[in-house]
PDB file of C-alpha atoms and ligand atoms in Angstrom:
ATOM      1  CA  MET A 162      41.782  -6.237  -4.831  1.00 51.00           C
ATOM      2  CA  GLY A 163      44.582  -7.574  -2.643  1.00 62.00           C
ATOM      3  CA  LYS A 164      48.109  -6.258  -2.489  1.00 73.00           C
ATOM      4  CA  SER A 165      48.719  -3.175  -4.610  1.00 89.00           C
ATOM      5  CA  PHE A 166      51.009  -3.606  -7.628  1.00 91.00           C
ATOM      6  CA  LEU A 167      52.637  -0.398  -6.359  1.00 92.00           C
ATOM      7  CA  ILE A 168      53.916  -2.044  -3.158  1.00 91.00           C
ATOM      8  CA  PRO A 169      56.993  -4.328  -3.330  1.00 92.00           C
ATOM      9  CA  ASP A 170      56.263  -7.925  -2.162  1.00 88.00           C
ATOM     10  CA  ASN A 171      58.798  -7.719   0.648  1.00 90.00           C
ATOM     11  CA  LEU A 172      56.995  -4.703   2.137  1.00 92.00           C
ATOM     12  CA  ALA A 173      53.342  -5.717   1.783  1.00 90.00           C
ATOM     13  CA  GLY A 174      53.146  -7.945   4.862  1.00 91.00           C
ATOM     14  CA  TYR A 175      55.014  -5.440   6.999  1.00 93.00           C
ATOM     15  CA  ILE A 176      52.729  -2.597   5.942  1.00 90.00           C
ATOM     16  CA  ASP A 177      49.607  -4.627   6.695  1.00 90.00           C
ATOM     17  CA  GLY A 178      50.990  -5.680  10.082  1.00 94.00           C
ATOM     18  CA  ALA A 179      52.124  -2.193  11.071  1.00 96.00           C
ATOM     19  CA  TRP A 180      49.257   0.005   9.822  1.00 95.00           C
ATOM     20  CA  LEU A 181      46.069  -1.906   9.097  1.00 96.00           C
ATOM     21  CA  ARG A 182      43.123  -1.643  11.481  1.00 97.00           C
ATOM     22  CA  GLU A 183      40.318  -3.504   9.714  1.00 97.00           C
ATOM     23  CA  SER A 184      37.186  -3.883  11.859  1.00 97.00           C
ATOM     24  CA  ALA A 185      35.649  -7.352  12.338  1.00 98.00           C
ATOM     25  CA  VAL A 186      32.636  -6.592  10.141  1.00 98.00           C
ATOM     26  CA  LEU A 187      34.835  -5.342   7.288  1.00 98.00           C
ATOM     27  CA  ALA A 188      37.117  -8.380   7.616  1.00 98.00           C
ATOM     28  CA  GLU A 189      34.047 -10.624   7.391  1.00 98.00           C
ATOM     29  CA  LEU A 190      32.823  -8.765   4.294  1.00 98.00           C
ATOM     30  CA  ARG A 191      36.249  -9.249   2.690  1.00 98.00           C
ATOM     31  CA  LEU A 192      36.110 -12.999   3.443  1.00 98.00           C
ATOM     32  CA  GLU A 193      32.593 -13.371   2.049  1.00 98.00           C
ATOM     33  CA  THR A 194      33.433 -11.338  -1.077  1.00 98.00           C
ATOM     34  CA  ALA A 195      36.567 -13.448  -1.658  1.00 98.00           C
ATOM     35  CA  LYS A 196      34.283 -16.357  -2.590  1.00 98.00           C
ATOM     36  CA  LEU A 197      32.850 -14.415  -5.548  1.00 98.00           C
ATOM     37  CA  GLU A 198      34.268 -14.631  -9.050  1.00 97.00           C
ATOM     38  CA  LYS A 199      34.513 -10.819  -9.150  1.00 97.00           C
ATOM     39  CA  ALA A 200      36.206 -10.504  -5.739  1.00 97.00           C
ATOM     40  CA  GLY A 201      39.049  -8.486  -7.314  1.00 96.00           C
ATOM     41  CA  MET A 202      36.681  -5.524  -7.719  1.00 97.00           C
ATOM     42  CA  GLN A 203      36.744  -4.866  -3.980  1.00 98.00           C
ATOM     43  CA  ILE A 204      38.971  -2.044  -2.708  1.00 97.00           C
ATOM     44  CA  SER A 205      41.885  -3.069  -0.487  1.00 96.00           C
ATOM     45  CA  ALA A 206      41.754  -2.694   3.292  1.00 96.00           C
ATOM     46  CA  ASP A 207      44.500  -0.057   3.283  1.00 95.00           C
ATOM     47  CA  GLN A 208      42.602   1.968   0.687  1.00 97.00           C
ATOM     48  CA  GLY A 209      39.468   1.721   2.826  1.00 98.00           C
ATOM     49  CA  GLN A 210      41.408   2.956   5.830  1.00 98.00           C
ATOM     50  CA  PHE A 211      42.734   5.853   3.751  1.00 98.00           C
ATOM     51  CA  MET A 212      39.214   6.808   2.621  1.00 98.00           C
ATOM     52  CA  ALA A 213      37.851   6.658   6.171  1.00 98.00           C
ATOM     53  CA  PHE A 214      40.736   8.917   7.219  1.00 98.00           C
ATOM     54  CA  LEU A 215      39.799  11.407   4.498  1.00 98.00           C
ATOM     55  CA  VAL A 216      36.109  11.363   5.463  1.00 98.00           C
ATOM     56  CA  LYS A 217      36.993  12.158   9.079  1.00 98.00           C
ATOM     57  CA  SER A 218      39.729  14.696   8.309  1.00 98.00           C
ATOM     58  CA  LEU A 219      37.656  16.664   5.811  1.00 98.00           C
ATOM     59  CA  GLY A 220      34.621  16.779   8.108  1.00 98.00           C
ATOM     60  CA  VAL A 221      32.523  15.062   5.444  1.00 98.00           C
ATOM     61  CA  ARG A 222      28.746  14.714   6.030  1.00 98.00           C
ATOM     62  CA  ARG A 223      27.332  13.950   2.577  1.00 98.00           C
ATOM     63  CA  ILE A 224      28.922  11.320   0.324  1.00 99.00           C
ATOM     64  CA  LEU A 225      28.101  10.202  -3.190  1.00 99.00           C
ATOM     65  CA  GLU A 226      29.330   6.749  -4.226  1.00 99.00           C
ATOM     66  CA  VAL A 227      29.280   5.391  -7.786  1.00 99.00           C
ATOM     67  CA  GLY A 228      29.985   1.640  -7.641  1.00 98.00           C
ATOM     68  CA  VAL A 229      28.935  -0.175  -4.469  1.00 98.00           C
ATOM     69  CA  PHE A 230      29.588  -3.866  -5.289  1.00 98.00           C
ATOM     70  CA  THR A 231      29.355  -5.823  -1.992  1.00 98.00           C
ATOM     71  CA  GLY A 232      29.690  -2.656   0.082  1.00 98.00           C
ATOM     72  CA  TYR A 233      33.259  -2.388   1.351  1.00 98.00           C
ATOM     73  CA  SER A 234      33.892   1.264   0.441  1.00 98.00           C
ATOM     74  CA  SER A 235      30.401   2.421   1.456  1.00 99.00           C
ATOM     75  CA  THR A 236      30.609   0.603   4.807  1.00 99.00           C
ATOM     76  CA  VAL A 237      34.105   1.839   5.662  1.00 98.00           C
ATOM     77  CA  MET A 238      33.096   5.419   4.789  1.00 98.00           C
ATOM     78  CA  ALA A 239      29.733   5.196   6.586  1.00 98.00           C
ATOM     79  CA  LEU A 240      31.524   4.053   9.748  1.00 98.00           C
ATOM     80  CA  ALA A 241      33.714   7.174   9.506  1.00 98.00           C
ATOM     81  CA  LEU A 242      30.750   9.556   9.093  1.00 98.00           C
ATOM     82  CA  PRO A 243      29.100  11.381  11.994  1.00 98.00           C
ATOM     83  CA  GLU A 244      25.674  10.110  13.165  1.00 97.00           C
ATOM     84  CA  ASP A 245      23.827  12.525  10.863  1.00 97.00           C
ATOM     85  CA  GLY A 246      26.057  11.681   7.890  1.00 98.00           C
ATOM     86  CA  HIS A 247      24.634  10.275   4.665  1.00 98.00           C
ATOM     87  CA  ILE A 248      25.744   8.282   1.617  1.00 98.00           C
ATOM     88  CA  THR A 249      23.930   8.178  -1.702  1.00 99.00           C
ATOM     89  CA  ALA A 250      25.144   4.851  -3.108  1.00 98.00           C
ATOM     90  CA  CYS A 251      24.697   4.041  -6.821  1.00 99.00           C
ATOM     91  CA  ASP A 252      24.949   0.609  -8.402  1.00 99.00           C
ATOM     92  CA  ILE A 253      23.223  -1.374 -11.113  1.00 98.00           C
ATOM     93  CA  SER A 254      23.395  -4.805  -9.481  1.00 98.00           C
ATOM     94  CA  GLU A 255      20.683  -6.120  -7.176  1.00 98.00           C
ATOM     95  CA  GLU A 256      22.772  -9.249  -6.588  1.00 98.00           C
ATOM     96  CA  PHE A 257      25.932  -7.486  -5.365  1.00 98.00           C
ATOM     97  CA  THR A 258      24.124  -4.796  -3.384  1.00 98.00           C
ATOM     98  CA  SER A 259      22.000  -7.346  -1.515  1.00 98.00           C
ATOM     99  CA  ILE A 260      25.289  -8.369   0.138  1.00 98.00           C
ATOM    100  CA  ALA A 261      26.106  -4.703   0.785  1.00 98.00           C
ATOM    101  CA  ARG A 262      22.725  -4.178   2.468  1.00 98.00           C
ATOM    102  CA  ARG A 263      23.414  -7.045   4.864  1.00 98.00           C
ATOM    103  CA  TYR A 264      26.752  -5.537   5.865  1.00 98.00           C
ATOM    104  CA  TRP A 265      25.290  -2.032   6.273  1.00 98.00           C
ATOM    105  CA  ASP A 266      22.883  -3.625   8.774  1.00 98.00           C
ATOM    106  CA  MET A 267      25.637  -5.577  10.527  1.00 98.00           C
ATOM    107  CA  ALA A 268      27.830  -2.469  10.781  1.00 98.00           C
ATOM    108  CA  GLY A 269      24.907  -0.412  12.127  1.00 98.00           C
ATOM    109  CA  VAL A 270      25.090   2.113   9.275  1.00 98.00           C
ATOM    110  CA  ALA A 271      22.035   1.149   7.188  1.00 98.00           C
ATOM    111  CA  ALA A 272      20.186   4.339   8.180  1.00 98.00           C
ATOM    112  CA  LYS A 273      22.995   6.418   6.675  1.00 98.00           C
ATOM    113  CA  VAL A 274      22.887   4.760   3.241  1.00 98.00           C
ATOM    114  CA  ASP A 275      20.414   5.469   0.448  1.00 98.00           C
ATOM    115  CA  LEU A 276      20.913   2.853  -2.305  1.00 98.00           C
ATOM    116  CA  LYS A 277      19.965   3.967  -5.823  1.00 98.00           C
ATOM    117  CA  LEU A 278      19.697   0.925  -8.090  1.00 98.00           C
ATOM    118  CA  GLY A 279      20.041   1.607 -11.813  1.00 98.00           C
ATOM    119  CA  PRO A 280      22.506   2.941 -14.399  1.00 98.00           C
ATOM    120  CA  ALA A 281      24.500   5.543 -12.481  1.00 98.00           C
ATOM    121  CA  VAL A 282      24.470   8.175 -15.242  1.00 98.00           C
ATOM    122  CA  GLU A 283      20.660   8.232 -14.958  1.00 98.00           C
ATOM    123  CA  THR A 284      20.814   8.303 -11.158  1.00 98.00           C
ATOM    124  CA  LEU A 285      23.253  11.237 -11.161  1.00 99.00           C
ATOM    125  CA  ASP A 286      21.149  13.110 -13.728  1.00 99.00           C
ATOM    126  CA  GLY A 287      18.148  12.500 -11.459  1.00 98.00           C
ATOM    127  CA  LEU A 288      20.015  13.901  -8.451  1.00 98.00           C
ATOM    128  CA  LEU A 289      20.920  17.006 -10.460  1.00 99.00           C
ATOM    129  CA  ALA A 290      17.332  17.403 -11.692  1.00 98.00           C
ATOM    130  CA  ASP A 291      16.103  17.125  -8.085  1.00 98.00           C
ATOM    131  CA  GLY A 292      18.194  20.139  -7.039  1.00 98.00           C
ATOM    132  CA  ASN A 293      21.179  18.375  -5.432  1.00 98.00           C
ATOM    133  CA  ALA A 294      23.872  20.306  -7.324  1.00 98.00           C
ATOM    134  CA  GLY A 295      26.551  21.647  -4.973  1.00 98.00           C
ATOM    135  CA  THR A 296      25.411  19.585  -1.978  1.00 98.00           C
ATOM    136  CA  TYR A 297      27.957  16.744  -1.578  1.00 99.00           C
ATOM    137  CA  ASP A 298      31.223  16.993   0.389  1.00 98.00           C
ATOM    138  CA  PHE A 299      32.883  13.868  -0.959  1.00 99.00           C
ATOM    139  CA  ALA A 300      32.431  11.380  -3.801  1.00 99.00           C
ATOM    140  CA  PHE A 301      33.957   8.059  -4.755  1.00 99.00           C
ATOM    141  CA  ILE A 302      33.859   6.896  -8.385  1.00 99.00           C
ATOM    142  CA  ASP A 303      34.496   3.163  -8.774  1.00 98.00           C
ATOM    143  CA  ALA A 304      32.135   1.713 -11.408  1.00 98.00           C
ATOM    144  CA  ASP A 305      32.322   0.898 -15.152  1.00 98.00           C
ATOM    145  CA  LYS A 306      35.373   2.654 -16.596  1.00 98.00           C
ATOM    146  CA  PRO A 307      33.957   3.734 -20.008  1.00 98.00           C
ATOM    147  CA  ASN A 308      31.482   5.960 -18.116  1.00 98.00           C
ATOM    148  CA  TYR A 309      34.093   7.526 -15.816  1.00 98.00           C
ATOM    149  CA  LEU A 310      34.153  10.839 -17.708  1.00 98.00           C
ATOM    150  CA  ALA A 311      30.339  11.049 -17.599  1.00 98.00           C
ATOM    151  CA  TYR A 312      30.427  10.295 -13.861  1.00 99.00           C
ATOM    152  CA  TYR A 313      33.207  12.830 -13.229  1.00 98.00           C
ATOM    153  CA  GLU A 314      31.341  15.681 -14.918  1.00 98.00           C
ATOM    154  CA  ARG A 315      28.090  14.971 -13.055  1.00 99.00           C
ATOM    155  CA  VAL A 316      29.843  14.390  -9.748  1.00 99.00           C
ATOM    156  CA  LEU A 317      31.700  17.701 -10.100  1.00 98.00           C
ATOM    157  CA  SER A 318      28.338  19.472 -10.442  1.00 98.00           C
ATOM    158  CA  LEU A 319      26.980  17.621  -7.406  1.00 99.00           C
ATOM    159  CA  LEU A 320      29.992  18.529  -5.201  1.00 99.00           C
ATOM    160  CA  LYS A 321      30.169  21.662  -3.063  1.00 98.00           C
ATOM    161  CA  VAL A 322      32.993  24.102  -3.715  1.00 98.00           C
ATOM    162  CA  GLY A 323      35.859  22.578  -1.687  1.00 98.00           C
ATOM    163  CA  GLY A 324      34.337  19.104  -2.045  1.00 98.00           C
ATOM    164  CA  VAL A 325      36.599  16.227  -3.067  1.00 98.00           C
ATOM    165  CA  VAL A 326      36.126  13.385  -5.533  1.00 99.00           C
ATOM    166  CA  ALA A 327      38.244  10.229  -5.265  1.00 99.00           C
ATOM    167  CA  ILE A 328      38.498   8.268  -8.515  1.00 98.00           C
ATOM    168  CA  ASP A 329      39.598   4.645  -8.336  1.00 98.00           C
ATOM    169  CA  ASN A 330      41.835   2.559 -10.608  1.00 98.00           C
ATOM    170  CA  VAL A 331      43.405   5.514 -12.415  1.00 98.00           C
ATOM    171  CA  LEU A 332      46.684   3.588 -12.937  1.00 98.00           C
ATOM    172  CA  TRP A 333      44.827   0.457 -14.132  1.00 98.00           C
ATOM    173  CA  ASP A 334      47.603  -1.949 -13.177  1.00 97.00           C
ATOM    174  CA  GLY A 335      50.065   0.222 -15.101  1.00 97.00           C
ATOM    175  CA  LYS A 336      48.248  -0.208 -18.418  1.00 98.00           C
ATOM    176  CA  VAL A 337      47.500   3.536 -18.759  1.00 98.00           C
ATOM    177  CA  ALA A 338      51.246   4.085 -19.280  1.00 97.00           C
ATOM    178  CA  ASP A 339      51.581   1.395 -21.964  1.00 98.00           C
ATOM    179  CA  ARG A 340      50.572   3.000 -25.274  1.00 95.00           C
ATOM    180  CA  THR A 341      50.254  -0.429 -26.913  1.00 98.00           C
ATOM    181  CA  VAL A 342      47.247  -1.234 -24.686  1.00 97.00           C
ATOM    182  CA  LEU A 343      44.174  -0.027 -26.563  1.00 97.00           C
ATOM    183  CA  ASP A 344      41.150  -1.687 -24.947  1.00 98.00           C
ATOM    184  CA  GLU A 345      38.085   0.408 -24.141  1.00 98.00           C
ATOM    185  CA  GLN A 346      38.657   0.577 -20.390  1.00 98.00           C
ATOM    186  CA  THR A 347      42.320   1.575 -20.612  1.00 98.00           C
ATOM    187  CA  ILE A 348      41.554   4.261 -23.219  1.00 98.00           C
ATOM    188  CA  ALA A 349      38.734   5.633 -21.057  1.00 98.00           C
ATOM    189  CA  LEU A 350      41.007   5.901 -18.017  1.00 98.00           C
ATOM    190  CA  ARG A 351      43.814   7.518 -20.045  1.00 98.00           C
ATOM    191  CA  GLN A 352      41.378  10.089 -21.461  1.00 98.00           C
ATOM    192  CA  LEU A 353      39.939  10.846 -18.031  1.00 98.00           C
ATOM    193  CA  ASN A 354      43.411  11.299 -16.516  1.00 98.00           C
ATOM    194  CA  GLU A 355      44.303  13.743 -19.297  1.00 98.00           C
ATOM    195  CA  HIS A 356      40.975  15.564 -18.955  1.00 98.00           C
ATOM    196  CA  ILE A 357      41.415  16.140 -15.216  1.00 98.00           C
ATOM    197  CA  HIS A 358      45.068  17.137 -15.606  1.00 98.00           C
ATOM    198  CA  HIS A 359      43.945  20.111 -17.718  1.00 98.00           C
ATOM    199  CA  ASP A 360      40.751  20.823 -15.788  1.00 98.00           C
ATOM    200  CA  GLU A 361      41.124  24.271 -14.198  1.00 98.00           C
ATOM    201  CA  ARG A 362      37.959  23.717 -12.122  1.00 98.00           C
ATOM    202  CA  VAL A 363      39.844  21.424  -9.735  1.00 99.00           C
ATOM    203  CA  ASP A 364      43.034  20.999  -7.706  1.00 98.00           C
ATOM    204  CA  LEU A 365      44.338  17.456  -8.084  1.00 98.00           C
ATOM    205  CA  CYS A 366      46.788  14.858  -6.856  1.00 98.00           C
ATOM    206  CA  LEU A 367      47.502  11.171  -7.383  1.00 98.00           C
ATOM    207  CA  VAL A 368      47.582   8.874  -4.380  1.00 97.00           C
ATOM    208  CA  PRO A 369      49.498   5.649  -5.096  1.00 95.00           C
ATOM    209  CA  VAL A 370      47.238   3.469  -2.952  1.00 95.00           C
ATOM    210  CA  GLY A 371      45.514   0.362  -4.360  1.00 95.00           C
ATOM    211  CA  ASP A 372      45.350   0.706  -8.152  1.00 97.00           C
ATOM    212  CA  GLY A 373      45.925   4.481  -8.006  1.00 98.00           C
ATOM    213  CA  VAL A 374      43.423   7.052  -6.760  1.00 98.00           C
ATOM    214  CA  THR A 375      43.011  10.570  -8.145  1.00 98.00           C
ATOM    215  CA  LEU A 376      41.814  13.150  -5.648  1.00 98.00           C
ATOM    216  CA  ALA A 377      40.272  16.241  -7.230  1.00 99.00           C
ATOM    217  CA  ARG A 378      39.019  19.188  -5.157  1.00 98.00           C
ATOM    218  CA  LYS A 379      36.418  21.507  -6.629  1.00 98.00           C
ATOM    219  CA  ARG A 380      37.650  25.095  -6.839  1.00 98.00           C
ATOM    220  CA  GLY A 381      35.444  28.128  -6.203  1.00 95.00           C
TER     221      GLY A 381
HETATM  222  N1  LIG B 490      33.580   0.258  -4.441  1.00 67.72           N
HETATM  223  C1  LIG B 490      33.293  -1.172  -4.428  1.00 67.72           C
HETATM  224  C2  LIG B 490      33.934  -1.842  -3.227  1.00 67.72           C
HETATM  225  O1  LIG B 490      34.488  -1.150  -2.377  1.00 67.72           O
HETATM  226  O2  LIG B 490      33.892  -3.068  -3.121  1.00 67.72           O
HETATM  227  C3  LIG B 490      33.700  -1.827  -5.725  1.00 67.72           C
HETATM  228  C4  LIG B 490      32.887  -1.392  -6.927  1.00 67.72           C
HETATM  229  S1  LIG B 490      33.061  -2.462  -8.333  1.00 67.72           S
HETATM  230  C5  LIG B 490      34.688  -2.125  -8.865  1.00 67.72           C
HETATM  231  C6  LIG B 490      32.097  -1.723  -9.611  1.00 67.72           C
HETATM  232  C7  LIG B 490      30.591  -1.723  -9.417  1.00 67.72           C
HETATM  233  O3  LIG B 490      30.028  -0.901 -10.431  1.00 67.72           O
HETATM  234  C8  LIG B 490      29.907  -3.080  -9.539  1.00 67.72           C
HETATM  235  O4  LIG B 490      29.216  -3.389  -8.359  1.00 67.72           O
HETATM  236  C9  LIG B 490      28.930  -2.917 -10.706  1.00 67.72           C
HETATM  237  O5  LIG B 490      27.678  -3.548 -10.496  1.00 67.72           O
HETATM  238  C10 LIG B 490      28.769  -1.401 -10.758  1.00 67.72           C
HETATM  239  N2  LIG B 490      28.366  -0.892 -12.084  1.00 67.72           N
HETATM  240  C11 LIG B 490      28.796  -1.304 -13.307  1.00 67.72           C
HETATM  241  N3  LIG B 490      28.197  -0.600 -14.281  1.00 67.72           N
HETATM  242  C12 LIG B 490      27.360   0.282 -13.661  1.00 67.72           C
HETATM  243  C13 LIG B 490      26.472   1.286 -14.119  1.00 67.72           C
HETATM  244  N4  LIG B 490      26.311   1.544 -15.433  1.00 67.72           N
HETATM  245  N5  LIG B 490      25.777   1.994 -13.213  1.00 67.72           N
HETATM  246  C14 LIG B 490      25.935   1.759 -11.881  1.00 67.72           C
HETATM  247  N6  LIG B 490      26.771   0.823 -11.388  1.00 67.72           N
HETATM  248  C15 LIG B 490      27.478   0.096 -12.264  1.00 67.72           C
HETATM  249 CA1  LIG B 491      38.032  -0.192  -8.058  1.00 67.72          CA
END
């Protein structure tokens, strides 16, 4: 995804020029991904910088990612982790994640990333069955929208108390606010937003970066 629909055109260039610090390897990954038909699935550079900032500020060591694609978010977060940090990265696509693997190598973070290929609901259930509940500091949900609620519930179990989940695309280009839009993805996002709003297990906020990111922090 390029410029956020939340940023006025006349500000976008200034913001990029004045704040962005995209490393060479991440810039190369963005260029390579731009050639793909599904390039728009990639998070923006400013969102990546925001997530790296969160990882460092929260002292995150263990990350769970649902939706790797070509690896931008996992690479930017892995670079922000300490040496002993770790990411469990879930995706269903061998094709997309083969690009991610190359960039994890190039960025020198491959040892921090454990790729789990397969439907993410099954992967998360497997992590729970293997005794990983309450062990992750941070999670990023950015995969197929109809499964977002299923991911959220499992991720919440996998997070430590005080752990944070970031959920991508919660504004869905503004479509969540347009009640005439009734496709499966928009409905799923609307339902998830409502679910989290009333979920007393978490503190929450909306960050208007990219396509809208919900941050939810697991309460004790
Ligand atoms: N976070 C990525 C980035 O920074 O570039 C973008 C992720 S992209 C929006 C969504 C990803 O979810 C795709 O790579 C797709 O293969 C994956 N996906 C779709 N359905 C899935 C499923 N059921 N289980 C796991 N991954 C899935
Ligand atoms: Ca996304």
